[in-house]
């Protein structure tokens, strides 16, 4: 392997590179870990450490690292046509092919796609589309979008506003007007004193209460991730989504499913909405659509909205230079080919998803783990100081102790990457994992839990 001067790279890094969601001063003190290579489910750092990437990069490398066929598709497209825009009555072949393919893979009734460069831009696009839709329908008063606390919908001004992250809202006067938030269906954190089903209904009905409070004639849409990802892999109670769908139908509110994490096999279905019986009008996608090999995102537009935009809309004054970028589309096409060809969605549904669930259930026996759950290839476990009889009896650590971050550091040192959301440790591994790979991942996680416990 190539030799790297890690210190030199770190010095240049802290001098010139402002990282996303990072305290740059703190990072410059410790130096960033330099990731230099990936193959399959592993990445390597500049010191030669092999690390099992249980976060798929950032919830995106669904087909794993080192896929030559994607690199080949990208090379071929770059040499044929590296870029052309789709603005002025022009199009390009990969964009047409990818739009067609996505509508084939989507649930029935999604005939159209709007391309962007990221999930954030996808959700900005959603905000523009739903307001435009209601304008065209003659209800321009319907402009408010309801989202949920702790949702993550991106980091652009609209994306961060749609998201429900208090830390993001505190910086820069967000959310922008016309976006409001309701409860998240997080039973572990918010359901004390209630049965899970009772809590599920209450969380869903917080949406109905908000609609009634605002007036349904003011509400354009509800946006949500089928399972909240960055918010901590929040798997809702089984009765939550059916009730939310009922409420949206009752008040004729458009449903936007943010499939940026849940899409493309993560939950054992091509789109997470299908797993929960959600009937969205719009679906945001990014990440897994290209497995992160190149930036790509967009919105799958259901016919209720798409037919109106096209038939009544005239010009829709929205778009990006890189909407339908031919190279990104070529990468996504090959990535989707791999997902279908290798039956990765079926693998998650039938084999690795159930196996991951079993293994995480075993991790729940660890003295530090108060609760563990999973769905398809996302899973999380909650670190607790002392276990109680039931879910809400556990004694939690104080946030200031930073136990999750300490545990995350042990994970890195033991060669596995997990994400810490407070004291909830989460994984979203590549969908190409085998059951043996899951065993290896769980072994490294268990060792790191032991090391964290020894620290305390
Ligand atoms: N929607 C969802 C559901 C996401 O998870 C976005 C939109 C935005 O996508 P872009 O491509 O604009 O980043 C995301 C992104 C984390 C973390 O801390 C998660 C994301 C991004 C950054 C950090 O887990 N998800």
XYZ file of C-alpha atoms and ligand atoms in Angstrom:
481
model
C 0.000 0.000 0.000
C 1.082 3.562 -0.713
C 2.822 5.320 2.174
C 1.177 8.416 3.605
C 2.639 11.107 5.803
C -0.339 11.269 8.149
C 0.911 14.250 10.180
C 1.521 16.321 7.052
C -1.943 15.555 5.685
C -3.528 16.389 9.043
C -1.697 19.721 9.216
C -2.891 20.754 5.764
C -6.342 19.443 6.628
C -6.677 21.618 9.693
C -5.159 24.638 7.943
C -7.398 24.600 4.875
C -10.317 22.206 5.049
C -13.464 23.261 6.923
C -15.235 19.963 7.601
C -19.020 19.555 7.713
C -20.614 19.373 11.195
C -17.217 19.721 12.858
C -15.646 21.808 15.613
C -12.583 22.741 13.565
C -10.589 23.982 16.534
C -11.101 20.757 18.432
C -10.317 18.668 15.351
C -7.075 20.518 14.665
C -5.951 19.580 18.177
C -6.379 15.863 17.581
C -5.952 15.567 13.800
C -8.477 13.898 11.520
C -8.324 10.219 10.728
C -7.304 9.979 7.086
C -9.267 7.384 5.133
C -7.385 6.357 2.008
C -8.961 3.255 0.491
C -12.057 1.032 0.498
C -12.809 -2.504 -0.597
C -16.027 -4.410 0.057
C -17.166 -3.568 3.593
C -13.755 -2.308 4.756
C -11.899 0.999 4.604
C -8.254 1.632 5.431
C -6.695 4.675 7.055
C -3.337 6.268 6.272
C -1.722 4.321 9.111
C -2.709 1.033 7.475
C -5.545 0.150 9.883
C -8.326 -1.920 8.375
C -11.735 -0.760 9.628
C -15.099 -2.447 9.083
C -17.389 0.313 7.856
C -20.655 -0.404 9.644
C -21.974 3.020 8.533
C -21.572 2.516 4.757
C -19.623 5.762 4.491
C -22.547 7.903 5.642
C -25.520 5.592 5.122
C -24.776 5.398 1.414
C -22.286 2.822 0.119
C -25.009 0.180 -0.238
C -23.110 -1.970 -2.766
C -19.803 -1.729 -0.884
C -16.484 -0.232 -1.930
C -14.322 -1.060 -4.951
C -16.960 -1.716 -7.609
C -15.054 -1.700 -10.908
C -18.240 -1.760 -12.997
C -19.355 1.601 -11.572
C -15.904 3.070 -12.208
C -16.042 1.706 -15.772
C -19.496 3.191 -16.376
C -18.303 6.565 -15.081
C -15.125 6.489 -17.194
C -17.040 5.561 -20.315
C -19.597 8.320 -19.768
C -16.914 10.929 -19.062
C -15.171 10.091 -22.309
C -18.460 10.171 -24.238
C -20.140 13.197 -22.666
C -18.915 14.399 -19.251
C -21.585 17.054 -18.926
C -24.502 18.603 -20.621
C -27.375 20.521 -19.072
C -31.057 19.621 -19.224
C -32.308 23.193 -19.236
C -32.935 24.582 -22.695
C -34.932 21.907 -24.492
C -32.081 19.413 -24.243
C -31.613 16.101 -22.491
C -29.015 13.336 -22.214
C -29.307 9.589 -22.558
C -28.203 8.430 -19.059
C -30.648 10.882 -17.425
C -33.528 9.560 -19.523
C -32.535 5.976 -18.776
C -32.174 6.583 -15.044
C -35.479 8.458 -14.768
C -37.175 5.571 -16.551
C -35.461 2.949 -14.384
C -36.363 4.728 -11.150
C -40.024 4.913 -12.114
C -39.928 1.157 -12.822
C -38.424 0.429 -9.404
C -40.763 2.803 -7.534
C -44.228 1.805 -6.314
C -46.995 2.232 -8.939
C -48.049 5.795 -9.711
C -44.613 7.427 -9.831
C -44.083 8.361 -13.468
C -41.614 11.224 -13.128
C -38.282 12.174 -11.587
C -36.639 15.521 -10.806
C -32.855 15.188 -10.430
C -30.650 17.090 -8.001
C -27.110 16.685 -6.715
C -27.970 15.727 -3.137
C -30.686 14.853 -0.654
C -30.782 18.420 0.672
C -31.475 19.775 -2.800
C -34.086 17.037 -3.181
C -35.957 18.341 -0.155
C -35.596 21.949 -1.300
C -37.183 20.730 -4.504
C -40.016 19.117 -2.543
C -40.787 22.384 -0.804
C -40.923 24.170 -4.166
C -43.038 21.414 -5.729
C -45.701 21.122 -3.019
C -46.221 24.883 -2.870
C -46.368 25.066 -6.640
C -48.865 22.200 -6.709
C -51.277 23.887 -4.320
C -50.872 27.207 -6.167
C -51.820 25.551 -9.415
C -54.778 23.862 -7.741
C -56.021 27.278 -6.631
C -55.164 26.841 -2.959
C -52.117 29.050 -2.523
C -52.953 29.368 1.177
C -51.845 25.773 1.575
C -48.158 26.491 2.064
C -47.113 25.075 5.455
C -45.065 21.899 5.622
C -45.207 19.846 8.819
C -42.151 17.861 9.820
C -40.941 16.219 13.043
C -38.515 16.964 15.841
C -35.107 15.422 15.298
C -35.837 14.730 11.632
C -32.904 15.147 9.263
C -33.761 16.455 5.816
C -30.485 18.118 4.860
C -28.347 21.132 5.506
C -29.417 23.740 2.961
C -31.634 26.491 4.385
C -34.823 24.666 3.424
C -33.384 21.243 4.251
C -32.280 22.328 7.716
C -35.628 24.049 8.277
C -37.549 20.945 7.263
C -35.269 18.976 9.561
C -35.998 19.116 13.255
C -32.494 19.418 14.691
C -32.488 22.057 17.428
C -28.725 22.556 17.125
C -29.071 23.416 13.449
C -32.050 25.726 14.010
C -30.074 27.627 16.631
C -27.509 28.688 14.032
C -28.821 31.186 11.502
C -32.399 31.855 12.516
C -34.042 28.676 11.285
C -36.554 27.308 10.526
C -37.720 29.625 7.766
C -41.408 30.622 7.976
C -44.012 28.063 6.942
C -42.338 24.998 8.424
C -43.471 23.524 11.755
C -42.547 20.414 13.693
C -44.453 17.768 15.642
C -43.435 14.899 17.876
C -41.110 12.109 16.702
C -42.221 8.502 17.323
C -39.318 7.744 19.657
C -40.742 5.331 22.229
C -37.479 4.918 24.141
C -37.036 8.652 24.720
C -40.587 9.981 24.769
C -42.858 7.093 25.754
C -42.318 6.786 29.499
C -45.401 5.555 31.328
C -47.132 4.360 28.161
C -47.535 1.101 26.290
C -45.863 1.193 22.879
C -49.150 1.113 20.935
C -50.620 3.884 23.040
C -47.521 5.967 22.405
C -47.604 5.233 18.650
C -51.119 6.643 18.396
C -50.233 9.665 20.494
C -47.219 10.493 18.313
C -49.288 10.165 15.136
C -52.090 12.262 16.579
C -49.691 15.091 17.369
C -49.779 15.562 13.588
C -53.565 15.729 13.567
C -53.569 18.224 16.434
C -51.124 20.436 14.557
C -53.202 20.273 11.374
C -56.333 21.255 13.278
C -54.480 24.041 15.102
C -53.097 25.505 11.845
C -56.216 24.797 9.788
C -55.988 22.084 7.129
C -56.528 24.750 4.477
C -53.094 26.137 5.379
C -51.185 22.859 5.258
C -49.425 21.699 2.089
C -47.599 18.562 3.136
C -46.161 16.321 5.811
C -42.544 15.197 5.397
C -40.916 12.283 7.193
C -38.305 9.569 6.957
C -39.915 6.102 7.202
C -37.301 5.413 9.900
C -35.483 8.479 11.211
C -31.798 7.916 10.493
C -29.558 10.699 11.781
C -32.057 11.202 14.604
C -30.877 7.837 15.952
C -32.514 5.036 13.932
C -35.950 5.707 15.369
C -38.072 2.679 14.468
C -41.704 3.741 14.987
C -44.335 1.628 16.767
C -46.228 -0.569 14.266
C -49.423 1.495 14.501
C -47.708 4.852 13.902
C -47.519 4.943 10.110
C -51.028 3.613 9.384
C -52.428 6.339 11.635
C -50.275 9.056 10.016
C -51.405 7.900 6.578
C -55.029 8.004 7.711
C -54.574 11.561 8.967
C -52.907 12.798 5.773
C -55.703 11.211 3.718
C -58.396 12.696 5.937
C -57.108 16.254 5.573
C -55.883 15.839 1.989
C -52.293 16.643 2.964
C -49.516 15.635 0.580
C -47.154 13.017 1.984
C -43.427 13.385 1.323
C -41.393 10.302 2.225
C -37.721 11.148 2.618
C -36.149 7.936 1.334
C -32.580 9.241 1.343
C -31.511 6.605 3.895
C -34.368 4.089 3.721
C -34.397 3.785 -0.082
C -32.589 1.238 -2.264
C -32.764 -1.819 -0.070
C -31.802 -0.603 3.379
C -35.055 -1.844 4.962
C -35.396 -4.964 2.807
C -37.620 -3.179 0.290
C -36.607 -0.999 -2.641
C -38.239 1.961 -0.867
C -38.793 2.178 2.890
C -42.331 3.472 2.374
C -43.331 0.019 1.162
C -42.146 -1.538 4.447
C -44.586 0.591 6.419
C -47.501 0.800 3.978
C -46.903 4.528 3.432
C -48.474 5.916 0.234
C -46.319 8.957 -0.502
C -46.991 11.595 -3.133
C -43.297 12.477 -3.369
C -40.149 10.561 -2.419
C -36.739 12.150 -1.854
C -33.773 9.992 -2.817
C -29.954 10.336 -2.735
C -27.170 8.294 -1.065
C -27.982 4.675 -2.019
C -29.139 5.645 -5.530
C -25.459 5.887 -6.522
C -24.039 4.175 -3.411
C -22.217 7.466 -2.868
C -19.760 6.799 -5.721
C -20.714 10.213 -7.127
C -23.145 12.816 -5.745
C -26.710 12.215 -6.905
C -30.176 12.892 -5.573
C -33.664 13.881 -6.539
C -37.382 13.477 -6.114
C -39.671 10.766 -7.424
C -42.879 12.613 -8.251
C -46.193 10.791 -7.892
C -48.815 11.298 -10.574
C -51.245 13.258 -8.425
C -48.641 16.030 -8.283
C -46.726 15.341 -11.485
C -49.812 15.429 -13.714
C -50.758 18.861 -12.362
C -47.230 20.281 -12.628
C -46.999 19.183 -16.239
C -50.560 19.791 -17.445
C -51.187 23.106 -15.716
C -47.825 24.401 -14.608
C -46.047 25.980 -17.535
C -42.419 26.546 -16.665
C -41.351 25.326 -13.222
C -38.688 27.884 -12.282
C -36.403 25.504 -10.407
C -33.345 23.384 -11.164
C -29.623 22.890 -10.793
C -26.682 22.933 -13.169
C -26.133 19.311 -12.255
C -29.771 18.146 -12.494
C -29.533 14.939 -14.517
C -25.728 15.001 -14.634
C -24.837 12.323 -17.205
C -21.904 10.902 -15.231
C -23.889 10.702 -11.988
C -26.774 9.074 -13.861
C -24.439 6.527 -15.443
C -23.044 5.656 -12.010
C -26.550 5.338 -10.546
C -27.721 3.120 -13.417
C -24.854 0.696 -12.852
C -25.381 0.823 -9.082
C -29.081 -0.043 -9.469
C -28.104 -2.816 -11.871
C -25.881 -4.296 -9.152
C -28.608 -4.004 -6.494
C -31.097 -5.861 -8.694
C -28.644 -8.359 -10.231
C -27.180 -9.401 -6.871
C -30.634 -9.462 -5.227
C -29.411 -7.223 -2.416
C -32.925 -6.161 -1.427
C -34.009 -9.795 -1.108
C -30.819 -10.610 0.800
C -31.631 -7.952 3.399
C -35.271 -9.044 3.670
C -34.664 -12.772 3.859
C -31.198 -13.343 5.268
C -29.041 -10.565 6.626
C -31.821 -8.377 8.063
C -33.246 -11.178 10.247
C -29.720 -12.266 11.193
C -28.719 -8.751 12.217
C -31.850 -8.573 14.370
C -30.878 -11.795 16.176
C -27.342 -10.623 16.775
C -28.435 -7.231 18.081
C -30.891 -8.968 20.407
C -27.885 -10.832 21.844
C -25.989 -7.568 22.266
C -28.885 -6.370 24.435
C -27.669 -8.843 27.074
C -24.481 -6.829 27.515
C -24.480 -4.978 30.893
C -24.064 -1.616 29.142
C -26.919 -2.092 26.664
C -30.416 -1.157 27.820
C -32.194 -1.636 24.536
C -31.309 -2.838 21.045
C -33.424 -3.009 17.916
C -33.098 -3.183 14.157
C -35.004 -3.104 10.889
C -33.443 -4.505 7.729
C -29.865 -3.240 7.712
C -30.188 -0.456 10.263
C -29.789 -1.135 13.951
C -29.161 0.722 17.165
C -28.423 0.091 20.810
C -28.783 2.366 23.827
C -26.000 2.584 26.397
C -27.325 2.838 29.956
C -25.720 3.182 33.382
C -27.920 0.601 35.095
C -30.507 -1.687 33.612
C -34.014 -1.661 35.018
C -36.788 -4.225 34.719
C -38.498 -2.553 31.812
C -37.498 -0.215 28.971
C -38.235 3.009 30.806
C -36.710 1.898 34.110
C -33.111 2.019 32.867
C -30.874 4.589 34.495
C -29.313 6.703 31.750
C -25.941 8.440 31.642
C -25.823 12.216 31.862
C -25.303 13.720 28.382
C -22.258 15.580 29.736
C -20.478 12.259 30.343
C -20.255 11.731 26.591
C -20.386 7.950 26.938
C -21.565 7.496 23.346
C -18.551 9.367 21.999
C -16.206 7.383 24.243
C -17.749 4.175 22.985
C -17.399 5.387 19.398
C -13.678 5.971 19.944
C -13.307 2.373 21.201
C -15.193 1.159 18.131
C -12.705 2.928 15.871
C -9.776 1.486 17.811
C -11.251 -2.002 17.535
C -11.715 -1.618 13.788
C -15.411 -0.919 13.396
C -17.196 2.328 12.542
C -20.452 3.042 14.373
C -22.272 6.338 14.657
C -23.093 7.749 18.108
C -26.302 9.768 18.468
C -26.060 10.759 22.106
C -25.745 7.395 23.858
C -27.424 5.485 21.064
C -24.910 3.592 18.941
C -26.063 2.872 15.424
C -25.087 0.897 12.345
C -26.198 0.977 8.720
C -23.801 -1.472 7.083
C -23.322 -2.099 3.361
C -26.068 -4.343 1.983
C -23.467 -6.707 0.544
C -22.640 -8.016 4.028
C -22.839 -11.756 4.567
C -23.873 -13.357 7.863
C -20.154 -14.035 8.504
C -19.476 -10.326 8.037
C -22.217 -9.569 10.567
C -20.523 -11.952 13.028
C -17.229 -10.106 12.546
C -18.935 -6.735 13.004
C -20.728 -7.862 16.165
C -17.506 -9.315 17.576
C -15.799 -5.931 17.190
C -18.808 -4.120 18.643
C -18.906 -6.440 21.662
C -15.208 -5.906 22.343
C -15.731 -2.133 22.177
C -18.671 -2.332 24.587
C -16.433 -4.271 27.000
C -13.709 -1.622 26.648
C -16.230 1.167 27.269
C -17.557 -0.603 30.351
C -13.997 -1.034 31.667
C -13.504 2.745 31.328
C -16.473 3.652 33.487
N -32.592 13.320 4.073
C -32.158 12.347 4.890
C -33.134 11.396 5.483
C -30.789 12.226 5.156
O -30.377 11.268 5.990
C -30.411 14.134 3.730
C -31.764 14.189 3.495
C -29.527 15.134 3.066
O -28.798 14.569 2.060
P -27.429 15.284 1.566
O -27.051 14.439 0.365
O -27.757 16.658 1.183
O -26.467 15.216 2.707
C -29.896 13.131 4.573
C -28.423 13.080 4.846
C -25.644 11.792 10.188
C -25.786 12.395 8.842
O -25.080 12.462 11.037
C -26.812 12.025 8.001
C -26.954 12.637 6.758
C -26.046 13.624 6.373
C -25.031 13.988 7.230
C -24.891 13.388 8.470
O -26.056 10.655 10.417
N -28.033 12.324 5.978
